[in-house]
Short mmCIF file of C-alpha atoms in Angstrom, two decimals:
data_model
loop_
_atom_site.label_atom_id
_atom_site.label_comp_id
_atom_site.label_asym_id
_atom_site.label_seq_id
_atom_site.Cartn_x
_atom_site.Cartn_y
_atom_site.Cartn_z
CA UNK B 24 87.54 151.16 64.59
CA UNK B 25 86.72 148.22 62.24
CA UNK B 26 85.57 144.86 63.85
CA UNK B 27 87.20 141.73 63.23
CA UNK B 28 84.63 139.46 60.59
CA UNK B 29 84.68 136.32 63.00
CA UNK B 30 84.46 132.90 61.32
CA UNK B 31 81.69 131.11 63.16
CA UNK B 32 78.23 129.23 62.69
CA UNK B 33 75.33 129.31 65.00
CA UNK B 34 75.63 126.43 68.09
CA UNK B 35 73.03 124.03 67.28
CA UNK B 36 72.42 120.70 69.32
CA UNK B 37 72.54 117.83 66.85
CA UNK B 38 72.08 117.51 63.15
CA UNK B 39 74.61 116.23 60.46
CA UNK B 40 78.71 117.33 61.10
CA UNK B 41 79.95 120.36 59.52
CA UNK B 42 81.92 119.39 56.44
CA UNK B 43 84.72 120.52 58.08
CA UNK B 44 84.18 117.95 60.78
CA UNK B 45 83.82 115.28 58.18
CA UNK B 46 86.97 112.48 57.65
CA UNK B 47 89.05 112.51 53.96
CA UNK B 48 87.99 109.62 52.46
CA UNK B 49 90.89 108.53 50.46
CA UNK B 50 92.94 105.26 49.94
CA UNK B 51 94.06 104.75 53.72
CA UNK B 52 90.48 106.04 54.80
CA UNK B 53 88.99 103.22 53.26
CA UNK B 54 91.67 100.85 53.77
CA UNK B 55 91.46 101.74 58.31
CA UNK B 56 88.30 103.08 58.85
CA UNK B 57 88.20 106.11 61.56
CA UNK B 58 86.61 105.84 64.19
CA UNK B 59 84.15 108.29 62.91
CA UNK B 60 83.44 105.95 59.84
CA UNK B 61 83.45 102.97 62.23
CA UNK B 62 80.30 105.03 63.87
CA UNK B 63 78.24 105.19 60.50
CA UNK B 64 77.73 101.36 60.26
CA UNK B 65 74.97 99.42 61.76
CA UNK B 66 75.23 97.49 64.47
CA UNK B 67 76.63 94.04 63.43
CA UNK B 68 79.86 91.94 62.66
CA UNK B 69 80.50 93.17 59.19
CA UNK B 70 83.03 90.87 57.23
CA UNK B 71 85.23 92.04 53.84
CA UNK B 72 84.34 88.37 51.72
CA UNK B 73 81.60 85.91 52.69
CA UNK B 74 83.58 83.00 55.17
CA UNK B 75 79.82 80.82 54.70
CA UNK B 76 80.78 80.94 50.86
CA UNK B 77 84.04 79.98 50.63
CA UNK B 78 85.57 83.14 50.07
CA UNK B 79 87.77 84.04 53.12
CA UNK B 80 87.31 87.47 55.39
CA UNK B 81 90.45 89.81 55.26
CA UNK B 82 88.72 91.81 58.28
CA UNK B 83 85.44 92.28 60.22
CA UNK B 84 83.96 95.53 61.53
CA UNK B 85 82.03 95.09 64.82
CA UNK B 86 79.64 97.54 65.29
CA UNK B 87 77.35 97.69 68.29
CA UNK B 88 75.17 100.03 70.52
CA UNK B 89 75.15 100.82 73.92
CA UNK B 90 72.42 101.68 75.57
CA UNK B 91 72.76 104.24 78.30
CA UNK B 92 70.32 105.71 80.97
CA UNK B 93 70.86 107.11 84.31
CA UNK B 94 68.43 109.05 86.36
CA UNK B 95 68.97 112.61 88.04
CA UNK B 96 66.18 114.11 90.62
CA UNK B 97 65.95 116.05 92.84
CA UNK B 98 65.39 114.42 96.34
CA UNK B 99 64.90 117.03 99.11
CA UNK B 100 65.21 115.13 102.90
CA UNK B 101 68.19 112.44 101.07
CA UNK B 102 69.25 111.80 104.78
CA UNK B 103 65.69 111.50 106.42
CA UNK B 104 65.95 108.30 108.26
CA UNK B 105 62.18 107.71 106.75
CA UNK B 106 63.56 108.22 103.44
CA UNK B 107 64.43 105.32 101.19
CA UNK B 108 65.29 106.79 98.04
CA UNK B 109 69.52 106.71 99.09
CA UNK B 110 69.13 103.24 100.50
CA UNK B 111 67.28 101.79 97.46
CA UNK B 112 69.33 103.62 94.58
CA UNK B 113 70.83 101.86 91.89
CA UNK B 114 69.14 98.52 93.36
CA UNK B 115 67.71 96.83 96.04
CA UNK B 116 68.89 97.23 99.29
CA UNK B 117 71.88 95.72 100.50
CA UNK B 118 75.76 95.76 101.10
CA UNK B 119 76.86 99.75 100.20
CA UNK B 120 80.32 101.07 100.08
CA UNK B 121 80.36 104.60 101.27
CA UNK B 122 83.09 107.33 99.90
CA UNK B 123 82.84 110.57 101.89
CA UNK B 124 84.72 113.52 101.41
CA UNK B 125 86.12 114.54 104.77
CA UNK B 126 84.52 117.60 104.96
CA UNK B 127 80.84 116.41 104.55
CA UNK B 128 82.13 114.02 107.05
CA UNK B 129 82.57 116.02 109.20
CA UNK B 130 79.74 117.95 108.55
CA UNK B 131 76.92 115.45 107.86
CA UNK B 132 79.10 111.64 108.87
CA UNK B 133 76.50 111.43 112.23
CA UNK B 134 73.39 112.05 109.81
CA UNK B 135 74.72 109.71 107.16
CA UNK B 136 75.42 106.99 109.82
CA UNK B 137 72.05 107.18 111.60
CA UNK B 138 70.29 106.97 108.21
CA UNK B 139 72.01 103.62 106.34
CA UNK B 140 71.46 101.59 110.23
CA UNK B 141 68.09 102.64 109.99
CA UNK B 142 67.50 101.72 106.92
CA UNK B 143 69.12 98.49 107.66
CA UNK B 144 71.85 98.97 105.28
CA UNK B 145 75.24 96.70 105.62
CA UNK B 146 78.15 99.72 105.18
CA UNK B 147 81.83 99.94 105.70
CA UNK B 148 82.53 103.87 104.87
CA UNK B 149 85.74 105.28 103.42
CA UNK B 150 86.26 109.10 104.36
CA UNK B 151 88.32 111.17 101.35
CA UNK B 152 90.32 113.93 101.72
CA UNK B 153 89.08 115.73 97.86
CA UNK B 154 90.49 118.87 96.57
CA UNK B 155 91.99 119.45 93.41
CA UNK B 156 95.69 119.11 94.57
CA UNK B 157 95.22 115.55 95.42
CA UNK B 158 92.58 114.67 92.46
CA UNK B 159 94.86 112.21 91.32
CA UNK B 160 95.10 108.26 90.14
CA UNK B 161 96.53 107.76 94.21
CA UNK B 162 92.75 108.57 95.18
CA UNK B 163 91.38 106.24 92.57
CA UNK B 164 94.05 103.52 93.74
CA UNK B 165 92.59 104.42 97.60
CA UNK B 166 88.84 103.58 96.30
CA UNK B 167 89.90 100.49 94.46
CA UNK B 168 91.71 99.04 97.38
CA UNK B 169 88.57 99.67 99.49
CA UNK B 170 86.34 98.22 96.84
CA UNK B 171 88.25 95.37 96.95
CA UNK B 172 88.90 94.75 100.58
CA UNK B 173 84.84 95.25 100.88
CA UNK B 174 84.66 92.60 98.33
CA UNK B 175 81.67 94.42 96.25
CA UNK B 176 79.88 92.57 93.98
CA UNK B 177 80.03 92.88 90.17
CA UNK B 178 76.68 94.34 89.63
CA UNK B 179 74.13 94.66 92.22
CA UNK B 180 76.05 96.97 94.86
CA UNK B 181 76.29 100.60 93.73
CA UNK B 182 79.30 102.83 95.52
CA UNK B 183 77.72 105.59 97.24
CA UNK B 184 79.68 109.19 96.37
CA UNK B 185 78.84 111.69 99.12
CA UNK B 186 80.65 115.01 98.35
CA UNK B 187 81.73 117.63 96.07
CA UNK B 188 82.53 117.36 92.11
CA UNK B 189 85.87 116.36 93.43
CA UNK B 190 84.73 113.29 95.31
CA UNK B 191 82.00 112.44 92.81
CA UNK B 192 84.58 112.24 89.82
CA UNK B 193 87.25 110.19 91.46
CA UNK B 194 84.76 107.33 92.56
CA UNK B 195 83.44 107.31 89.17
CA UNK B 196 87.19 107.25 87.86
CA UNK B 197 87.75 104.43 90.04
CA UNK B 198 84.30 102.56 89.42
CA UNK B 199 84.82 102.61 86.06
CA UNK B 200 88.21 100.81 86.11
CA UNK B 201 87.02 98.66 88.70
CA UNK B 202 86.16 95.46 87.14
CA UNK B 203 85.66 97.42 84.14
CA UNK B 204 82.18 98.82 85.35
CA UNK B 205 80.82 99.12 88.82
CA UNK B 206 77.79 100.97 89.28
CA UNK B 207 77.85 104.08 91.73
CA UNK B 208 75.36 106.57 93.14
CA UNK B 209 76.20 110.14 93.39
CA UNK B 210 74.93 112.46 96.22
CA UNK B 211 76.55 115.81 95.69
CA UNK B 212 77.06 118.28 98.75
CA UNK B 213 78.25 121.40 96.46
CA UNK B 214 76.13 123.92 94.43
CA UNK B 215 78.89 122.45 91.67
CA UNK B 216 78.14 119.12 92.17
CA UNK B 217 74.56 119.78 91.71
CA UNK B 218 74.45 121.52 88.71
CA UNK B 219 77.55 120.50 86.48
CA UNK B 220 80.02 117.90 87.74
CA UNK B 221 77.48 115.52 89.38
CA UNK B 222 74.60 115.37 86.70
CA UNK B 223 77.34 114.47 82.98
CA UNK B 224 79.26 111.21 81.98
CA UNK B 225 82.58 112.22 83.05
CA UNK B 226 84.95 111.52 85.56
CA UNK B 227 88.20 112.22 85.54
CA UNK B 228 91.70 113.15 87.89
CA UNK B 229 94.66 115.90 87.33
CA UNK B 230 97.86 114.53 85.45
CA UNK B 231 101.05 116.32 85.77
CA UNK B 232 100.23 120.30 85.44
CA UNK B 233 96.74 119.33 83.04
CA UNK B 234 92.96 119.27 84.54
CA UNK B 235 91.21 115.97 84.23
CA UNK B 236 93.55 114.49 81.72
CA UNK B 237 93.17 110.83 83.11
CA UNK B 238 89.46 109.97 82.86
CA UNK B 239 86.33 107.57 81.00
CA UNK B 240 83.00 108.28 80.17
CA UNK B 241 80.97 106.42 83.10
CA UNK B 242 77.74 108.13 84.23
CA UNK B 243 76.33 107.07 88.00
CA UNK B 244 73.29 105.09 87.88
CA UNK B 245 71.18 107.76 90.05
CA UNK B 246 72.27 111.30 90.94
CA UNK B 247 70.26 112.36 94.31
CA UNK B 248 70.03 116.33 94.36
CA UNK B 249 69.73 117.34 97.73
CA UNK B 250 70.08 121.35 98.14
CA UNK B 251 69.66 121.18 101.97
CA UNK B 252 73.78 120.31 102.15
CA UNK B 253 74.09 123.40 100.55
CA UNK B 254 73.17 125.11 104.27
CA UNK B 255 76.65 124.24 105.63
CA UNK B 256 78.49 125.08 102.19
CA UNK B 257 80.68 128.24 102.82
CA UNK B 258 80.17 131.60 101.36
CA UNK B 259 82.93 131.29 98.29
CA UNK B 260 81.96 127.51 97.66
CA UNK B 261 78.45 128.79 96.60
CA UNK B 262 79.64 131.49 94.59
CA UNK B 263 81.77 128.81 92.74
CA UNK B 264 79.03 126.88 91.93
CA UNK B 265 76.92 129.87 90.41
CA UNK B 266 79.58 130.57 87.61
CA UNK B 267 78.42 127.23 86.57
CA UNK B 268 74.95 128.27 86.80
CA UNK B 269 76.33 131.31 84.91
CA UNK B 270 77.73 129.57 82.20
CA UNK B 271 74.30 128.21 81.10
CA UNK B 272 72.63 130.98 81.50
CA UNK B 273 74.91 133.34 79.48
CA UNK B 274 75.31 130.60 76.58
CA UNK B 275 71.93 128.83 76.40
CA UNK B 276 69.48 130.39 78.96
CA UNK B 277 68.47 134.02 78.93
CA UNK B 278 65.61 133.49 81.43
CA UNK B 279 67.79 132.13 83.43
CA UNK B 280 69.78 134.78 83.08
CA UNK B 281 67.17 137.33 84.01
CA UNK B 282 66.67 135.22 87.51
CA UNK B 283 70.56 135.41 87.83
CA UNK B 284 70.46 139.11 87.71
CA UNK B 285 66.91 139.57 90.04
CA UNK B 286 67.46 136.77 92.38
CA UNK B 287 71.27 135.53 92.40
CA UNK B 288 72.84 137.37 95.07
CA UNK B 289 70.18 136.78 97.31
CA UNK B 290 70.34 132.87 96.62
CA UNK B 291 74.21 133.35 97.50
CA UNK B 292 72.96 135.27 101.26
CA UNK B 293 70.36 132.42 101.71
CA UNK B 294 72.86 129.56 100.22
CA UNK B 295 70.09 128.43 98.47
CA UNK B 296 67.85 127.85 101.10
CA UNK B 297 64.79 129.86 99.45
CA UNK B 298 62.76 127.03 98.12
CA UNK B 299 61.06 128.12 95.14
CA UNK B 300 63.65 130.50 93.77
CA UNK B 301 66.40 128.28 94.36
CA UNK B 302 63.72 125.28 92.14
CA UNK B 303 63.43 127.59 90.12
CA UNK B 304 67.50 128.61 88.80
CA UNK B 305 68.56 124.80 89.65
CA UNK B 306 65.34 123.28 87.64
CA UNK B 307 66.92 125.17 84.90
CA UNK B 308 70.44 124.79 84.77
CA UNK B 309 70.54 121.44 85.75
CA UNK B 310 67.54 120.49 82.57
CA UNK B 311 69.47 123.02 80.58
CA UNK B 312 72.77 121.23 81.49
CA UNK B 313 71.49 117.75 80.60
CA UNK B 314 69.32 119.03 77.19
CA UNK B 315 73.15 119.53 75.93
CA UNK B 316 74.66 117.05 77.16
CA UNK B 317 72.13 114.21 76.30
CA UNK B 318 72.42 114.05 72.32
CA UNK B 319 76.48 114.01 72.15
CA UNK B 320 77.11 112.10 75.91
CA UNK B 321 80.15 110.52 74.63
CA UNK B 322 81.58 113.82 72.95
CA UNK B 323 81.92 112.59 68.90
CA UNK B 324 80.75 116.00 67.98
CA UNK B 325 83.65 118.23 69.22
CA UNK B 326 81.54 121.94 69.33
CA UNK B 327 79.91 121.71 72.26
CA UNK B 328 78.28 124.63 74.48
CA UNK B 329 78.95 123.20 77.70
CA UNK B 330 82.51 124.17 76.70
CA UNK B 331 81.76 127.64 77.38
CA UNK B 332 84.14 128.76 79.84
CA UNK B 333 86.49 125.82 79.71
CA UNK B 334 88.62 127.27 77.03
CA UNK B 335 91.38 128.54 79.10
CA UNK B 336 90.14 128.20 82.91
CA UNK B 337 91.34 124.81 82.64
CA UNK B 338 95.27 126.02 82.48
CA UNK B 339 94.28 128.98 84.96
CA UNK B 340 92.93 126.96 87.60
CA UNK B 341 95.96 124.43 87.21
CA UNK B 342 98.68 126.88 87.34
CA UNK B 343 97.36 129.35 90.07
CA UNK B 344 96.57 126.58 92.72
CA UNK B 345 95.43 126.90 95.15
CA UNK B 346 94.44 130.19 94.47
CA UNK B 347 91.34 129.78 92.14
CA UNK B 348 89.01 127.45 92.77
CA UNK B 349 87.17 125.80 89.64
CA UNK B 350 84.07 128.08 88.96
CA UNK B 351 86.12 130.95 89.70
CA UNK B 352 88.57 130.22 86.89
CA UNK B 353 85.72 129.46 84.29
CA UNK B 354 84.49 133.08 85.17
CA UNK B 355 87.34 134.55 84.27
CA UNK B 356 87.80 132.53 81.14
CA UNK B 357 83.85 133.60 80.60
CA UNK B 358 84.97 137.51 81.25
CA UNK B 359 87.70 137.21 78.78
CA UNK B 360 85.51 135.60 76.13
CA UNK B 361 82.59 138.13 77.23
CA UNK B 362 85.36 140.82 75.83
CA UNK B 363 86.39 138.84 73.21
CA UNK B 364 82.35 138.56 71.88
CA UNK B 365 81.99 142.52 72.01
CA UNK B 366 84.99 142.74 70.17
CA UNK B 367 83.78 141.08 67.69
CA UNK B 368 79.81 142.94 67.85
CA UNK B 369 78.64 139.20 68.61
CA UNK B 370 77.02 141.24 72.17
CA UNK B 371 76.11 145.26 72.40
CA UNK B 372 77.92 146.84 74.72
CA UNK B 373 75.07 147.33 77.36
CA UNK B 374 74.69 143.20 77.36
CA UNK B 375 78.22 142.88 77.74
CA UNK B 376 77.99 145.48 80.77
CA UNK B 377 75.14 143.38 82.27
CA UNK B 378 77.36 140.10 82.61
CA UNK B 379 80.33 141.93 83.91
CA UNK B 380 78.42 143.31 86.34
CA UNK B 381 76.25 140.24 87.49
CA UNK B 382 79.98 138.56 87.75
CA UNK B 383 80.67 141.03 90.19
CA UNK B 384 77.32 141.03 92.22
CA UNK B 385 77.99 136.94 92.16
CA UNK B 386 81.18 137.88 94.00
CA UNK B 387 83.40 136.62 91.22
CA UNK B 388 86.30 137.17 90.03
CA UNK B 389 86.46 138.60 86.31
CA UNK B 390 90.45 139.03 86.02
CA UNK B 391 93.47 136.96 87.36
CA UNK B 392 97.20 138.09 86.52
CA UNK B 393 97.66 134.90 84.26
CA UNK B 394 95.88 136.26 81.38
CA UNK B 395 99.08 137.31 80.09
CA UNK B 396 100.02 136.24 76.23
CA UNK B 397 102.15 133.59 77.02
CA UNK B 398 99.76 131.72 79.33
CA UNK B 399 96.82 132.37 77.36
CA UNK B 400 98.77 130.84 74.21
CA UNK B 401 99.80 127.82 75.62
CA UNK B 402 95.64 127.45 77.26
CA UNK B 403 94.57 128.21 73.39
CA UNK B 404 97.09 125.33 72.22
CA UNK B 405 95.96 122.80 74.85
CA UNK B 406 92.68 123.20 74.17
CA UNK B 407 93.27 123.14 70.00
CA UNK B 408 94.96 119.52 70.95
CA UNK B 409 91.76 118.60 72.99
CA UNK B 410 89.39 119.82 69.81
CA UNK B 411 90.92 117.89 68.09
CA UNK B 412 92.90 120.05 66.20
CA UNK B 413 90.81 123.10 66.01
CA UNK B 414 89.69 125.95 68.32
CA UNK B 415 85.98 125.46 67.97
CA UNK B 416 85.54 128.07 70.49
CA UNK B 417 82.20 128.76 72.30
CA UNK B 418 81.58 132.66 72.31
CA UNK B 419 78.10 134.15 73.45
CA UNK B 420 75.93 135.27 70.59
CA UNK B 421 73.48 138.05 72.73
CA UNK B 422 72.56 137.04 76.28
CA UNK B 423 71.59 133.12 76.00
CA UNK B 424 72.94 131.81 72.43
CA UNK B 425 76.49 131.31 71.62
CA UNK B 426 78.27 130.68 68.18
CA UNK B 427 81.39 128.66 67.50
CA UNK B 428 84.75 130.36 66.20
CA UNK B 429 87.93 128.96 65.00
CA UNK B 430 90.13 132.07 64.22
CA UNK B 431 91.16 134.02 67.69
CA UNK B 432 94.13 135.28 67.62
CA UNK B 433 96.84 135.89 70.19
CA UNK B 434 96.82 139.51 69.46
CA UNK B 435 92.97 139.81 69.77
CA UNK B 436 93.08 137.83 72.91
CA UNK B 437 95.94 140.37 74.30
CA UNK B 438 93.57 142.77 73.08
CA UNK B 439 90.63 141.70 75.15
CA UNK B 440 92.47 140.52 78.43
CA UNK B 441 94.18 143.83 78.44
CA UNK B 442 90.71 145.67 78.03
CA UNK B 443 88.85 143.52 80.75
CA UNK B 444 92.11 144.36 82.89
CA UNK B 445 91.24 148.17 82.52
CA UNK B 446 87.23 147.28 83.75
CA UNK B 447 88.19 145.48 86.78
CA UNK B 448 90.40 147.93 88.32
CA UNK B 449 87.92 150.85 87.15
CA UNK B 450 85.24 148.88 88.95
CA UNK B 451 87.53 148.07 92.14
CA UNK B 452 88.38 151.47 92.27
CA UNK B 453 84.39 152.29 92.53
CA UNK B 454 83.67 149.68 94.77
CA UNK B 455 86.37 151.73 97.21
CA UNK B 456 85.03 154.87 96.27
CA UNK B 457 81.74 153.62 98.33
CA UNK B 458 78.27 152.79 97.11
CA UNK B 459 77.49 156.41 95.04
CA UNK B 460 80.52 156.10 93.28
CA UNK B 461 79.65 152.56 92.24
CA UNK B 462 76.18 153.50 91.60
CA UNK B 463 77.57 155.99 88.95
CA UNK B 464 77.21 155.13 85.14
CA UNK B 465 80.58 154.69 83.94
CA UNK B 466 82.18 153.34 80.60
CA UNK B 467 82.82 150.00 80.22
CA UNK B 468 86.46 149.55 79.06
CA UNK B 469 85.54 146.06 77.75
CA UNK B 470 82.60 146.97 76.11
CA UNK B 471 83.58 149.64 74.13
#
């Protein structure tokens, strides 16, 4: 069977766009400037004529820089009474508005309490209920209205964000709006939080049936990593969090890969709670996680591998809630796109094998019942529209690289989903056979 020639270049971080990324630069270019072009002058207030002269500007260009830096690190003991690092974050210490998700509240409220009295902090705490189904602008509008009746100050009072990627994004939705910047702190309590949705720029709440379609680019000043909370997380919520972990790995990282494989089901028993293994994988997915994110923060360059993943689980996770939670959908999207790669001869069929299987051993899920060709069409044509117009699709390249393509087809992606449909029945059916039958070598119906 022949293998379809894919259209792709290597994922590199940084360097000059591809001249397919690059504006026409005809009559109305030059006339309205894009906002690419806009990027390529130097910061200033450039004028067409010269007003000191005489001759009257027809327009001006401002261009300016902003200068960004925020701080992630790992602080073990964030709740230690003894501990100042929370209570002196983003400032001095003062006034603090606290937004808790309900569940940490729950969990954690009595240790969270006893720590900002004794370190003479001035609080008034708002407990969230945050899950995806009510990650909406109504839970922005809730923070506001707190931030307000608090009366925070413009600069020097940081929001504390205690909770999950849920929690963390809404605050930062609603800081950002908030007087047009308010600082906040984030202290995630989910293996998620740690390593993806509490350490980027974004924020961002559901609109209508689409995931984060409301949102700004509005990093917190500090990010306080704390993988004690991740003692009290529940089984499923950790697994979540390692298809994130995953997604480096399999796209950027193949040593972290390799401690995925030795390691990552015994870091899912232990919740993380085995200090220098768990350093070890969260050291590098959260520095691998920032080394991409860092040169293209603001998202001007369109192919990024942090995308991996987020191709189609986006629609998934929207359409089957509650069902799948966020890392669970990305797996499956990874799965498919795993397929899709040996397909293609971008992996061997023994390296797509390996990531199958470490899916499973992560106790995720590698097939849902919406990769059917109408749903996965519509995901494809959502995520064209969010690309800008092209596919620019992250595939893995070998264990640990990826390339870009912009030519999948609906037939090849029926192709693939229908092929990775075939593996994960095969492998239920020798889970239920007992352990010898799963120990048995058996085809892979995606890798062949």
């Amino acid at each position: 069977m022949s293998i379809p020639q894919p259209q792709h270049r290597p994922a590199a971080a940084g360097g000059p766009p591809h001249p397919a990324d690059s504006p026409d630069h005809g009559p109305a270019e030059r006339a309205a400037p894009s906002a690419r072009a806009l990027d390529a002058h130097a910061p200033g207030l450039h004028a067409t004529g010269d007003p000191a002269s005489g001759d009257p500007a027809a327009g001006w260009t401002v261009a300016t820089a902003l200068p960004v830096s925020y701080r992630v690190r790992f602080v073990p003991g964030v709740l230690d009474p003894r501990n100042p690092a929370l209570a002196r974050a983003g400032g001095p210490p003062g006034r603090r508005l606290v937004v808790v998700d309900a569940r940490v509240h729950e969990l954690h409220g009595h240790r969270l309490h006893r720590y900002l009295t004794a370190q003479g902090v001035e609080y008034e705490t708002l407990v969230l209920l945050a899950h995806e189904q009510v990650k909406t602008m109504d839970a922005v509008f809730q923070v506001a209205d707190r931030m307000d009746s608090f009366g925070i100050s413009r600069r020097g009072e940081p929001v504390l964000a205690v909770g999950g990627g849920v929690l963390t994004d809404v605050v930062g939705l609603a800081c950002s709006l908030y007087r047009r910047s308010t600082p906040f702190v984030r202290v995630p309590t989910t293996l998620i939080g740690l390593v993806d949705a509490g350490v980027g720029a974004k924020t961002g709440v559901n609109h209508g049936r689409h995931k984060n379609r409301l949102g700004s680019y509005h990093p917190a000043v500090d990010t306080l990593l704390d993988p004690a909370f991740l003692a009290t997380l529940d089984r499923r919520h950790v697994a979540n969090g390692l298809a994130e972990i995953l997604k480096v790995a399999l796209i950027k990282e193949p040593g972290l890969f390799d401690l995925l494989e030795r390691h990552g089901h015994g870091l899912l028993d232990a919740r993380f709670q085995t200090p220098r293994v768990a350093a070890a994988v969260l050291g590098r997915a959260v520095h691998g996680m920032l080394q991409e994110l860092q040169p293209n923060l603001w998202e001007h360059r369109l192919e990024r591998l942090m995308d991996y993943g987020h191709s189609f689980s986006p629609t998934l996770e929207m359409r089957a809630l509650p069902e799948l939670l966020h890392g669970e959908a990305v797996c499956v999207d990874m799965a498919l796109t795993t397929a899709v790669a040996r397909r293609r001869g971008l992996l061997d069929a023994q390296q797509a094998e390996r990531i199958l299987r470490l899916m499973r051993r992560l106790e995720l899920p590698v097939w849902h019942p919406l990769l059917e060709p109408v749903t996965l069409a519509e995901a494809l044509a959502d995520t064209v529209r969010h690309r800008d117009g092209r596919q620019r699709l992250p595939l893995p390249s070998g264990i640990g690289a990826g390339v870009f393509v912009d030519d999948l087809s609906g037939r090849e992606l029926a192709d693939a989903a229908r092929r990775l449909r075939s593996w994960s029945a095969a492998d239920r059916s020798r889970a239920a056979a007992g352990p010898m039958a799963a120990g048995m070598p058996e085809g892979c119906e995606a890798c062949a």
